């Protein structure tokens, strides 16, 4: 019993002793000198920036305080050698309020900051190096609020030069009981701008912190009206952003999202920053003559950006995704190469190696500056470690639907690999033929795989097959006669007379960008034509030979193969030399009189030919 009582007395005295030691530790911290921190702070700054740092002195403002003011004077951080001469930062004096209890818990974040005589020269190199940190840090997985209760900055000067994005700024910054005020000038890709920011005063009551940031210039303007979760907590805020610019690429010089050069743009959106993520809602805007709307979320995980969202448009012109210089280059290329049907769209996604995501898109109306059969486009875009898949994708035409999938595989590849598997259904021949006098249903299938940095380059080196089938239609009778090389009926038939199109069957096997017909057959009520040869998909040049025959005896009939050249867009027939002479006409007439003509055509097995072409 006495022993138990003794142990209780011992534990009580031990508890008192521990409490006393803790109180002594707190008192020691509250009264401890801080000059010894000078070397450690210099080393920490040098380690963080990679640049030599020097501090004149560190001292306490109060002899004893549980919320001491630490005074740091004459701070100087040198520029790295690659940034040039001078200093990265000079600071006459910094006063930091450091709560003792917070420090005991392991957090040395100050509750108050006062800066005087700050001059900062911030530089980003062409290769992305930044002079204020040793190396590019890994993507942040989030940030914590600063917990500031007071901030004072007197006439700070901040100069910023970004050689990678071609932008610069020089700002004067003040922060006092009236709040934050920053103003200055700069340039973005050579375009002069004015820069300004305002923020509310900081109060001890805490709460959200409203702010406004603006960039204004003739070529670009942006405004963010926001509210941070706590003062200067740039990792957590909500806001409304508006922006306009001569091009999305000019806006991208500010937001750095990898956007292309476009026609002039105007955008507005609600944003939420929840470090490390961005949430963009109620996005609406105009690019050239195209409208866009939607929402997107950007998450940062393990050094990767994960983008999800949905974009819609009531009217979109793909030419708006090029600026005037790009459109001029396109026109010059078309003038040099001639009109093409295979688009020259860029599919090089190497710069998206750290991005994954899923975006739904729905373009309700496609606008074209030149006539085109496509009316709308809808699909889902998925990106997974440099494999871009658009599936399903559906394009509605004037009549019919084209659907399927497209894959761009750039994973572990120097040149992307494009794979297309597209099906055309419920369409008509007139939709693509551009000839109002032709009719008939049309369907098709294309399966191609090839390497290239553009769609045109990839198809120009592709392997696979393409099939098109049309039938149960009408066409001008004169055209039907000429297709069968029936010159007599072609010349004498009335212009208003029609013939039946029994079937048109096109199939080609593609090897290394060269498509070989097997063959092309056009079967009408008047004639039949068979076309053999190749299409060079690199140049879209035709090297064809047409043989035709009427289904009834003809007065004038051409019974030799007819060469066809030109391009897919503009085919040209080249009769052999001498066939346009009077003698050649008399020779054809003589063959007709003596009955020495090639056999007449019979009806093709359209069903069997069509099934084989679309396999």
Coordinates of C-alpha atoms in Angstrom, one line a residue:
X1 CA 0.0 0.0 0.0
X2 CA 2.8 2.4 0.9
X3 CA 4.7 1.4 -2.2
X4 CA 1.6 2.2 -4.4
X5 CA 1.2 5.6 -2.7
X6 CA 4.9 6.3 -3.4
X7 CA 4.5 5.5 -7.1
X8 CA 1.6 7.8 -7.4
X9 CA 3.6 10.7 -5.8
X10 CA 6.5 9.9 -8.2
X11 CA 4.2 10.0 -11.3
X12 CA 2.6 13.3 -10.1
X13 CA 6.0 14.9 -9.6
X14 CA 7.2 13.5 -12.9
X15 CA 4.2 15.1 -14.6
X16 CA 4.9 18.4 -13.0
X17 CA 8.5 18.2 -14.1
X18 CA 7.5 17.4 -17.7
X19 CA 5.1 20.3 -17.8
X20 CA 7.8 22.6 -16.3
X21 CA 10.3 21.4 -18.9
X22 CA 7.8 22.1 -21.7
X23 CA 7.1 25.6 -20.3
X24 CA 10.8 26.3 -20.1
X25 CA 11.2 25.1 -23.7
X26 CA 8.4 27.5 -24.8
X27 CA 9.9 30.3 -22.8
X28 CA 13.3 29.6 -24.3
X29 CA 11.9 29.7 -27.8
X30 CA 10.0 32.9 -27.0
X31 CA 13.3 34.6 -25.8
X32 CA 15.9 32.7 -27.9
X33 CA 18.3 34.8 -30.1
X34 CA 18.0 34.2 -33.8
X35 CA 21.3 35.5 -35.2
X36 CA 22.6 31.9 -35.4
X37 CA 20.0 31.2 -38.1
X38 CA 21.8 33.5 -40.6
X39 CA 24.1 30.8 -42.0
X40 CA 21.2 28.2 -42.2
X41 CA 18.9 30.6 -44.0
X42 CA 21.6 31.6 -46.5
X43 CA 22.3 27.9 -47.2
X44 CA 18.6 27.1 -47.6
X45 CA 18.1 29.9 -50.1
X46 CA 21.3 28.9 -52.0
X47 CA 20.1 25.2 -52.1
X48 CA 16.6 26.2 -53.3
X49 CA 17.7 28.5 -56.1
X50 CA 21.1 27.1 -56.9
X51 CA 22.4 30.7 -56.6
X52 CA 24.7 32.2 -53.9
X53 CA 22.7 34.0 -51.2
X54 CA 24.0 36.6 -48.7
X55 CA 22.2 38.0 -45.7
X56 CA 23.4 41.0 -43.7
X57 CA 21.8 40.2 -40.4
X58 CA 19.0 38.4 -38.6
X59 CA 17.6 39.6 -35.3
X60 CA 14.5 39.7 -33.1
X61 CA 12.5 42.9 -32.7
X62 CA 11.3 41.9 -29.2
X63 CA 13.4 40.5 -26.4
X64 CA 10.5 38.2 -25.3
X65 CA 7.4 37.3 -27.4
X66 CA 5.3 34.3 -28.2
X67 CA 4.8 35.9 -31.6
X68 CA 8.2 37.4 -32.3
X69 CA 9.1 39.6 -35.3
X70 CA 12.2 38.3 -37.1
X71 CA 14.1 41.0 -38.9
X72 CA 16.2 40.0 -41.9
X73 CA 18.3 42.8 -43.5
X74 CA 20.3 43.2 -46.7
X75 CA 19.4 40.1 -48.6
X76 CA 21.1 39.5 -51.9
X77 CA 20.7 36.5 -54.3
X78 CA 23.0 36.4 -57.3
X79 CA 21.8 35.5 -60.8
X80 CA 22.9 32.2 -62.3
X81 CA 25.5 32.4 -65.0
X82 CA 23.1 31.6 -67.8
X83 CA 20.8 34.5 -66.8
X84 CA 23.4 37.2 -67.2
X85 CA 24.9 39.7 -64.8
X86 CA 23.3 41.4 -61.8
X87 CA 21.1 40.0 -58.9
X88 CA 18.1 37.8 -58.9
X89 CA 16.8 39.6 -55.8
X90 CA 17.8 42.3 -53.4
X91 CA 15.9 43.2 -50.3
X92 CA 16.6 45.9 -47.8
X93 CA 14.5 44.5 -45.0
X94 CA 12.0 41.7 -44.2
X95 CA 10.0 41.5 -41.0
X96 CA 8.4 38.1 -40.4
X97 CA 5.9 37.3 -37.6
X98 CA 6.6 33.7 -36.5
X99 CA 4.1 32.3 -33.9
X100 CA 6.0 30.2 -31.3
X101 CA 3.2 27.6 -30.9
X102 CA 3.0 27.1 -34.7
X103 CA 6.8 26.7 -34.8
X104 CA 6.7 24.1 -32.0
X105 CA 4.2 22.1 -34.1
X106 CA 6.7 22.0 -36.9
X107 CA 5.3 24.8 -39.1
X108 CA 7.6 27.8 -39.6
X109 CA 5.1 29.7 -41.9
X110 CA 4.9 33.3 -40.7
X111 CA 1.6 34.9 -39.8
X112 CA 2.7 38.3 -41.0
X113 CA 5.2 39.6 -43.6
X114 CA 6.5 43.1 -44.2
X115 CA 8.9 43.8 -47.0
X116 CA 10.8 47.0 -47.8
X117 CA 13.2 47.7 -50.7
X118 CA 12.5 44.6 -52.7
X119 CA 13.8 44.4 -56.3
X120 CA 13.4 41.0 -58.1
X121 CA 14.6 40.2 -61.6
X122 CA 12.9 36.9 -62.6
X123 CA 14.1 35.2 -65.8
X124 CA 13.0 32.1 -67.7
X125 CA 15.4 30.7 -70.2
X126 CA 14.5 29.4 -73.7
X127 CA 14.9 25.8 -72.5
X128 CA 12.5 26.4 -69.5
X129 CA 15.1 27.0 -66.7
X130 CA 13.9 29.5 -64.1
X131 CA 16.4 31.6 -62.2
X132 CA 14.4 31.5 -58.9
X133 CA 14.6 27.7 -58.5
X134 CA 17.4 25.2 -59.0
X135 CA 15.5 23.0 -61.5
X136 CA 12.0 22.5 -62.8
X137 CA 10.1 20.9 -60.0
X138 CA 7.8 17.9 -60.3
X139 CA 4.2 18.7 -60.8
X140 CA 2.6 19.8 -57.6
X141 CA 0.1 17.5 -55.9
X142 CA -1.4 20.4 -54.1
X143 CA -0.6 23.4 -52.0
X144 CA -1.5 24.6 -48.5
X145 CA -2.9 28.0 -47.5
X146 CA -0.3 30.6 -46.3
X147 CA -2.2 31.4 -43.1
X148 CA -1.2 35.1 -43.3
X149 CA -2.8 37.6 -41.0
X150 CA -1.0 40.7 -42.2
X151 CA 1.1 41.7 -45.2
X152 CA 2.9 44.9 -46.0
X153 CA 5.0 45.6 -49.1
X154 CA 6.4 49.0 -49.8
X155 CA 7.2 50.0 -53.4
X156 CA 8.5 46.6 -54.6
X157 CA 9.8 46.4 -58.1
X158 CA 9.4 43.1 -60.0
X159 CA 10.9 42.6 -63.5
X160 CA 10.0 39.4 -65.4
X161 CA 11.5 38.2 -68.7
X162 CA 10.3 35.0 -70.2
X163 CA 12.5 34.0 -73.2
X164 CA 10.7 30.8 -73.8
X165 CA 7.2 32.4 -74.2
X166 CA 8.4 35.8 -75.5
X167 CA 6.8 37.9 -72.7
X168 CA 8.1 40.5 -70.3
X169 CA 6.7 42.7 -67.5
X170 CA 7.8 45.3 -65.0
X171 CA 5.5 45.9 -62.0
X172 CA 5.4 48.1 -59.0
X173 CA 3.8 46.4 -56.1
X174 CA 2.4 47.8 -52.8
X175 CA 0.4 46.1 -50.1
X176 CA -0.9 47.9 -47.0
X177 CA -4.0 48.6 -45.1
X178 CA -5.7 49.5 -48.3
X179 CA -4.9 46.1 -49.9
X180 CA -2.8 45.0 -52.8
X181 CA -2.0 47.3 -55.7
X182 CA 0.2 46.2 -58.6
X183 CA 0.6 48.0 -61.9
X184 CA 3.1 48.1 -64.8
X185 CA 3.7 47.5 -68.5
X186 CA 5.0 44.6 -70.6
X187 CA 4.8 42.8 -73.9
X188 CA 3.5 39.5 -75.0
X189 CA 5.1 38.2 -78.2
X190 CA 6.0 41.7 -79.1
X191 CA 2.5 43.2 -78.4
X192 CA 2.5 45.9 -75.7
X193 CA 0.3 45.4 -72.7
X194 CA -0.6 47.1 -69.5
X195 CA -0.8 44.9 -66.3
X196 CA -2.6 45.6 -63.1
X197 CA -3.9 43.7 -60.0
X198 CA -5.8 44.7 -56.9
X199 CA -6.7 42.8 -53.8
X200 CA -8.6 43.5 -50.6
X201 CA -6.9 44.3 -47.3
X202 CA -6.1 41.4 -45.1
X203 CA -8.0 41.3 -41.8
X204 CA -7.5 39.1 -38.7
X205 CA -11.0 37.8 -39.1
X206 CA -9.8 35.8 -42.1
X207 CA -12.3 34.6 -44.7
X208 CA -12.1 34.7 -48.5
X209 CA -10.0 37.3 -50.2
X210 CA -11.3 39.1 -53.4
X211 CA -8.9 40.2 -56.1
X212 CA -8.8 41.4 -59.7
X213 CA -6.0 40.8 -62.3
X214 CA -5.9 42.4 -65.7
X215 CA -3.9 42.4 -68.9
X216 CA -4.9 45.0 -71.5
X217 CA -3.6 45.6 -74.9
X218 CA -4.7 46.1 -78.5
X219 CA -3.8 42.5 -79.5
X220 CA -4.6 40.7 -76.2
X221 CA -6.7 41.3 -73.1
X222 CA -7.5 39.1 -70.1
X223 CA -9.3 39.8 -66.9
X224 CA -9.8 37.6 -63.8
X225 CA -12.3 38.5 -61.1
X226 CA -11.7 36.1 -58.3
X227 CA -11.9 35.2 -54.6
X228 CA -9.2 33.2 -52.9
X229 CA -10.1 30.9 -50.1
X230 CA -7.7 32.8 -47.9
X231 CA -5.4 35.8 -48.5
X232 CA -2.7 35.2 -51.2
X233 CA -3.7 31.5 -51.4
X234 CA -3.2 31.2 -55.2
X235 CA -3.8 27.4 -55.0
X236 CA -7.4 27.8 -54.0
X237 CA -9.7 30.3 -55.6
X238 CA -12.8 30.7 -57.7
X239 CA -13.3 33.4 -60.4
X240 CA -14.7 34.6 -63.7
X241 CA -12.2 35.0 -66.5
X242 CA -12.7 36.8 -69.8
X243 CA -10.2 37.0 -72.6
X244 CA -9.8 38.2 -76.2
X245 CA -6.9 38.0 -78.6
X246 CA -5.7 38.0 -82.1
X247 CA -5.2 34.3 -81.8
X248 CA -5.5 31.4 -79.3
X249 CA -1.8 31.1 -79.6
X250 CA -1.4 34.6 -78.2
X251 CA -3.6 33.7 -75.2
X252 CA -1.6 30.6 -74.8
X253 CA 1.5 32.7 -74.2
X254 CA -0.2 33.5 -70.9
X255 CA -2.0 30.3 -69.9
X256 CA 0.5 27.8 -71.5
X257 CA -2.0 25.1 -72.5
X258 CA -0.5 24.2 -76.0
X259 CA -3.2 26.0 -78.0
X260 CA -2.8 26.6 -81.8
X261 CA -2.7 29.7 -83.9
X262 CA -6.3 30.7 -84.9
X263 CA -8.5 33.5 -86.1
X264 CA -9.3 36.2 -83.5
X265 CA -10.9 34.7 -80.3
X266 CA -13.1 35.9 -77.5
X267 CA -13.8 33.6 -74.4
X268 CA -15.4 33.7 -71.0
X269 CA -15.6 31.0 -68.3
X270 CA -16.0 30.3 -64.6
X271 CA -12.9 28.7 -63.1
X272 CA -12.0 27.0 -59.9
X273 CA -8.5 26.4 -58.8
X274 CA -8.2 23.5 -56.2
X275 CA -4.5 22.9 -56.3
X276 CA -3.2 21.1 -58.2
X277 CA -6.4 20.9 -60.3
X278 CA -8.3 23.4 -62.5
X279 CA -12.0 23.2 -63.1
X280 CA -13.4 25.3 -66.0
X281 CA -17.2 25.6 -66.3
X282 CA -19.6 27.6 -68.4
X283 CA -17.0 28.1 -71.1
X284 CA -18.4 30.1 -74.0
X285 CA -16.6 31.9 -76.8
X286 CA -16.1 32.6 -80.4
X287 CA -13.1 31.8 -82.7
X288 CA -13.4 33.6 -86.0
X289 CA -16.9 32.7 -87.2
X290 CA -17.1 29.6 -85.0
X291 CA -18.8 29.4 -81.6
X292 CA -17.7 27.0 -78.8
X293 CA -19.1 26.1 -75.3
X294 CA -18.4 23.5 -72.7
X295 CA -16.6 22.5 -69.6
X296 CA -13.2 20.9 -68.8
X297 CA -11.4 19.7 -65.7
X298 CA -7.6 19.4 -65.5
X299 CA -6.2 17.2 -62.8
X300 CA -2.5 16.8 -61.9
X301 CA -1.5 13.4 -60.8
X302 CA 2.0 11.9 -60.6
X303 CA 3.4 14.5 -62.9
X304 CA 0.7 14.0 -65.6
X305 CA -2.3 16.1 -66.6
X306 CA -5.6 14.4 -66.9
X307 CA -8.1 16.4 -68.9
X308 CA -11.8 15.5 -69.0
X309 CA -14.7 17.5 -70.4
X310 CA -17.2 18.2 -73.1
X311 CA -17.2 20.8 -76.0
X312 CA -20.1 21.8 -78.2
X313 CA -20.6 24.1 -81.1
X314 CA -23.6 25.3 -83.0
X315 CA -21.4 26.3 -86.0
X316 CA -17.8 25.5 -86.6
X317 CA -15.4 26.3 -89.4
X318 CA -12.1 24.4 -89.3
X319 CA -10.4 27.2 -91.2
X320 CA -10.8 29.2 -88.0
X321 CA -8.2 27.0 -86.4
X322 CA -5.5 28.7 -88.6
X323 CA -4.4 32.3 -88.4
X324 CA -4.1 34.5 -91.5
X325 CA -0.5 33.4 -92.0
X326 CA -1.5 29.7 -91.8
X327 CA -4.3 30.2 -94.3
X328 CA -2.0 32.0 -96.7
X329 CA 0.5 29.1 -96.5
X330 CA -2.4 26.7 -97.2
X331 CA -3.5 28.7 -100.2
X332 CA 0.1 28.8 -101.5
X333 CA 0.4 25.0 -101.0
X334 CA -2.9 24.3 -102.9
X335 CA -1.7 26.6 -105.7
X336 CA 1.5 24.7 -105.9
X337 CA 0.1 21.2 -105.6
X338 CA -3.4 21.6 -106.9
X339 CA -6.6 20.9 -105.1
X340 CA -6.6 17.8 -102.8
X341 CA -9.3 15.8 -101.1
X342 CA -7.0 14.3 -98.4
X343 CA -6.6 16.9 -95.5
X344 CA -3.2 18.0 -94.4
X345 CA -4.2 18.0 -90.7
X346 CA -1.4 17.8 -88.2
X347 CA -1.5 14.7 -86.1
X348 CA 1.9 15.0 -84.3
X349 CA 1.1 14.7 -80.6
X350 CA 4.6 14.3 -79.3
X351 CA 4.2 17.5 -77.2
X352 CA 1.3 15.8 -75.2
X353 CA 3.5 13.1 -73.7
X354 CA 2.4 14.1 -70.1
X355 CA -1.3 14.4 -70.9
X356 CA -4.1 11.9 -70.7
X357 CA -7.9 12.5 -70.9
X358 CA -11.3 12.1 -72.4
X359 CA -13.2 14.9 -74.3
X360 CA -16.6 14.6 -75.8
X361 CA -17.3 16.9 -78.8
X362 CA -20.5 17.7 -80.6
X363 CA -20.3 20.1 -83.6
X364 CA -23.9 20.5 -84.6
X365 CA -23.1 22.4 -87.8
X366 CA -19.9 22.4 -89.9
X367 CA -19.3 25.6 -91.9
X368 CA -17.2 25.4 -95.0
X369 CA -15.8 28.2 -97.1
X370 CA -15.9 25.8 -100.1
X371 CA -18.8 23.4 -100.8
X372 CA -18.5 20.1 -98.8
X373 CA -20.9 17.4 -98.0
X374 CA -20.2 17.1 -94.3
X375 CA -22.8 18.8 -92.0
X376 CA -22.0 17.8 -88.4
X377 CA -19.4 16.0 -86.4
X378 CA -19.7 14.2 -83.0
X379 CA -17.5 11.8 -81.1
X380 CA -15.3 11.0 -78.1
X381 CA -11.6 11.8 -78.0
X382 CA -9.4 9.7 -75.6
X383 CA -5.7 10.2 -75.0
X384 CA -3.7 7.6 -73.1
X385 CA 0.1 7.8 -72.9
X386 CA 0.5 9.2 -76.5
X387 CA -2.2 7.1 -78.0
X388 CA -5.0 9.3 -79.3
X389 CA -8.3 7.5 -80.1
X390 CA -11.4 9.1 -81.6
X391 CA -14.1 6.6 -81.1
X392 CA -16.9 6.6 -81.8
X393 CA -16.8 9.4 -84.3
X394 CA -19.9 10.2 -86.5
X395 CA -20.0 12.7 -89.3
X396 CA -23.4 13.5 -90.8
X397 CA -23.5 14.4 -94.5
X398 CA -26.1 16.1 -96.7
X399 CA -27.4 12.6 -97.1
X400 CA -25.9 9.8 -95.0
X401 CA -23.5 9.1 -92.2
X402 CA -19.8 8.4 -92.0
X403 CA -18.8 6.7 -88.7
X404 CA -16.0 4.6 -87.2
X405 CA -12.7 5.2 -85.4
X406 CA -9.4 6.9 -85.9
X407 CA -6.2 6.2 -83.8
X408 CA -3.0 8.2 -83.7
X409 CA -0.3 6.1 -82.0
X410 CA 2.8 8.1 -81.0
X411 CA 3.8 5.8 -78.1
X412 CA 7.5 4.8 -78.5
X413 CA 7.4 6.0 -82.1
X414 CA 9.4 8.8 -83.8
X415 CA 6.6 9.2 -86.4
X416 CA 3.0 8.7 -85.4
X417 CA 1.0 5.8 -86.8
X418 CA -2.5 6.7 -88.1
X419 CA -5.2 4.0 -88.3
X420 CA -8.5 4.7 -89.9
X421 CA -11.6 2.4 -90.0
X422 CA -14.5 4.3 -91.4
X423 CA -17.9 3.3 -92.8
X424 CA -20.2 5.3 -95.1
X425 CA -23.9 4.4 -94.9
X426 CA -27.2 5.7 -96.2
X427 CA -25.6 8.2 -98.5
X428 CA -26.2 9.1 -102.2
X429 CA -23.9 9.4 -105.2
X430 CA -25.0 13.0 -105.7
X431 CA -23.7 13.9 -102.2
X432 CA -20.1 13.4 -103.4
X433 CA -20.3 13.5 -107.1
X434 CA -21.2 17.2 -107.3
X435 CA -23.4 16.4 -110.3
X436 CA -27.1 17.2 -109.9
X437 CA -28.1 14.8 -112.7
X438 CA -26.7 11.7 -110.9
X439 CA -28.6 9.7 -108.3
X440 CA -28.4 6.4 -106.5
X441 CA -27.6 5.1 -103.1
X442 CA -23.9 5.0 -101.9
X443 CA -22.0 3.2 -99.2
X444 CA -18.4 2.5 -98.5
X445 CA -15.6 1.3 -96.2
X446 CA -12.1 2.5 -95.7
X447 CA -9.4 0.7 -93.6
X448 CA -6.0 2.3 -93.8
X449 CA -2.9 2.4 -91.6
X450 CA 0.2 4.5 -92.2
X451 CA 2.9 6.6 -90.5
X452 CA 3.1 10.4 -90.9
X453 CA 2.9 13.7 -89.0
X454 CA -0.2 14.8 -91.0
X455 CA -3.2 12.9 -92.2
X456 CA -2.1 13.4 -95.8
X457 CA 1.4 12.1 -95.1
X458 CA 0.2 9.0 -93.2
X459 CA -2.4 8.0 -95.9
X460 CA 0.4 8.6 -98.5
X461 CA 2.4 5.8 -96.9
X462 CA -0.5 3.6 -95.8
X463 CA -1.6 0.0 -96.3
X464 CA -5.2 -1.3 -96.3
X465 CA -8.2 -1.0 -98.6
X466 CA -10.9 1.3 -99.7
X467 CA -14.3 0.3 -101.2
X468 CA -17.3 2.3 -102.5
X469 CA -20.5 1.0 -104.0
X470 CA -23.4 2.8 -105.6
X471 CA -26.5 1.6 -107.3
X472 CA -30.2 1.9 -108.2
X473 CA -29.7 5.3 -109.6
X474 CA -30.1 7.5 -112.7
X475 CA -27.6 9.4 -114.8
X476 CA -27.7 11.4 -118.1
X477 CA -28.0 9.0 -121.0
X478 CA -25.3 10.8 -122.9
X479 CA -22.9 10.3 -120.0
X480 CA -23.8 6.6 -119.9
X481 CA -23.0 6.3 -123.6
X482 CA -19.7 8.1 -123.3
X483 CA -18.7 5.9 -120.3
X484 CA -19.1 2.9 -122.6
X485 CA -17.1 4.7 -125.3
X486 CA -20.3 4.7 -127.5
X487 CA -19.5 7.9 -129.4
X488 CA -22.4 7.6 -131.8
X489 CA -25.2 7.5 -129.1
X490 CA -23.2 10.0 -126.9
X491 CA -23.4 12.6 -129.6
X492 CA -26.9 11.9 -130.9
X493 CA -28.8 11.3 -127.6
X494 CA -31.0 14.1 -126.3
X495 CA -29.6 16.0 -123.4
X496 CA -32.7 15.4 -121.2
X497 CA -32.7 11.7 -121.7
X498 CA -31.7 9.5 -118.7
X499 CA -30.2 6.0 -118.3
X500 CA -30.3 3.7 -115.3
X501 CA -27.2 3.2 -113.1
X502 CA -27.3 -0.4 -112.2
X503 CA -24.1 -0.2 -110.0
X504 CA -20.8 1.5 -109.5
X505 CA -18.2 -0.7 -107.7
X506 CA -14.9 0.7 -106.6
X507 CA -12.3 -1.3 -104.7
X508 CA -8.6 -0.8 -104.3
X509 CA -5.9 -2.5 -102.2
X510 CA -3.4 0.0 -100.8
X511 CA 0.3 -0.8 -100.4
X512 CA 2.7 1.9 -99.2
X513 CA 0.4 4.6 -100.4
X514 CA -0.4 3.2 -103.8
X515 CA -3.9 2.0 -104.4
X516 CA -4.5 -0.6 -107.1
X517 CA -8.0 -0.9 -108.6
X518 CA -9.5 -4.4 -108.8
X519 CA -11.2 -3.0 -110.9
X520 CA -13.6 0.0 -111.0
X521 CA -16.8 -1.0 -112.7
X522 CA -19.6 1.3 -113.9
X523 CA -22.6 -0.7 -115.1
X524 CA -25.5 1.2 -116.7
X525 CA -28.6 0.3 -118.8
X526 CA -26.7 1.6 -121.9
X527 CA -23.1 0.5 -121.3
X528 CA -20.4 -0.9 -119.0
X529 CA -17.0 0.6 -118.2
X530 CA -14.1 -1.1 -116.5
X531 CA -11.2 0.9 -115.1
X532 CA -7.8 -0.5 -114.1
X533 CA -4.7 1.1 -112.8
X534 CA -3.4 2.9 -109.6
X535 CA -3.9 6.0 -107.4
X536 CA -0.8 7.5 -105.8
X537 CA -2.2 8.6 -102.5
X538 CA 0.9 10.7 -101.9
X539 CA 0.0 13.0 -104.8
X540 CA -3.5 11.8 -105.5
X541 CA -2.4 11.3 -109.1
X542 CA -4.4 8.8 -111.3
X543 CA -2.8 6.3 -113.7
X544 CA -5.9 4.6 -115.1
X545 CA -7.0 2.8 -118.2
X546 CA -10.6 2.7 -119.1
X547 CA -12.2 0.1 -121.4
X548 CA -15.9 0.4 -122.3
X549 CA -18.6 -1.2 -124.3
X550 CA -22.2 -0.4 -125.1
X551 CA -24.9 -2.9 -124.6
X552 CA -26.4 -2.3 -128.1
X553 CA -24.7 -2.0 -131.5
X554 CA -23.3 1.4 -132.1
X555 CA -22.6 3.5 -135.2
X556 CA -19.4 5.0 -133.8
X557 CA -17.6 3.1 -131.1
X558 CA -14.2 3.6 -129.7
X559 CA -12.9 0.2 -128.7
X560 CA -9.4 0.9 -127.5
X561 CA -8.3 1.5 -123.9
X562 CA -8.6 5.2 -122.9
X563 CA -5.9 6.6 -120.6
X564 CA -7.1 8.7 -117.6
X565 CA -4.8 10.9 -115.6
X566 CA -5.0 14.0 -113.6
X567 CA -6.0 13.8 -109.9
X568 CA -8.8 12.5 -107.8
X569 CA -10.2 16.0 -107.6
X570 CA -9.7 16.7 -111.3
X571 CA -9.5 13.6 -113.5
X572 CA -8.6 14.0 -117.2
X573 CA -9.1 11.6 -120.1
X574 CA -6.3 11.5 -122.7
X575 CA -7.3 9.7 -126.0
X576 CA -4.3 8.2 -127.8
X577 CA -2.6 10.4 -130.4
X578 CA -4.4 10.4 -133.7
X579 CA -7.9 9.4 -132.4
X580 CA -9.3 12.9 -133.0
X581 CA -8.4 12.9 -136.7
X582 CA -11.0 12.5 -139.5
X583 CA -9.3 9.3 -140.5
X584 CA -9.8 7.8 -137.0
X585 CA -13.5 8.7 -137.2
X586 CA -13.9 7.1 -140.6
X587 CA -12.1 4.0 -139.4
X588 CA -14.6 3.6 -136.5
X589 CA -17.4 4.2 -139.0
X590 CA -16.0 1.5 -141.3
X591 CA -15.9 -1.0 -138.4
X592 CA -19.5 -0.3 -137.6
X593 CA -20.6 -0.9 -141.3
X594 CA -18.8 -4.1 -141.7
X595 CA -19.8 -5.3 -138.2
X596 CA -16.2 -5.7 -137.1
X597 CA -16.7 -4.4 -133.6
X598 CA -15.7 -5.8 -130.1
X599 CA -18.4 -7.8 -128.3
X600 CA -21.2 -5.9 -126.6
X601 CA -21.4 -5.5 -122.8
X602 CA -23.6 -7.6 -120.6
X603 CA -25.1 -6.9 -117.2
X604 CA -22.6 -7.1 -114.3
X605 CA -23.3 -9.2 -111.2
X606 CA -23.7 -6.1 -109.1
X607 CA -24.6 -7.9 -105.9
X608 CA -21.5 -10.1 -105.8
X609 CA -19.2 -7.3 -106.9
X610 CA -20.6 -5.0 -104.2
X611 CA -20.2 -7.6 -101.4
X612 CA -16.6 -8.2 -102.4
X613 CA -15.8 -4.5 -102.5
X614 CA -17.0 -3.8 -99.0
X615 CA -15.4 -6.8 -97.3

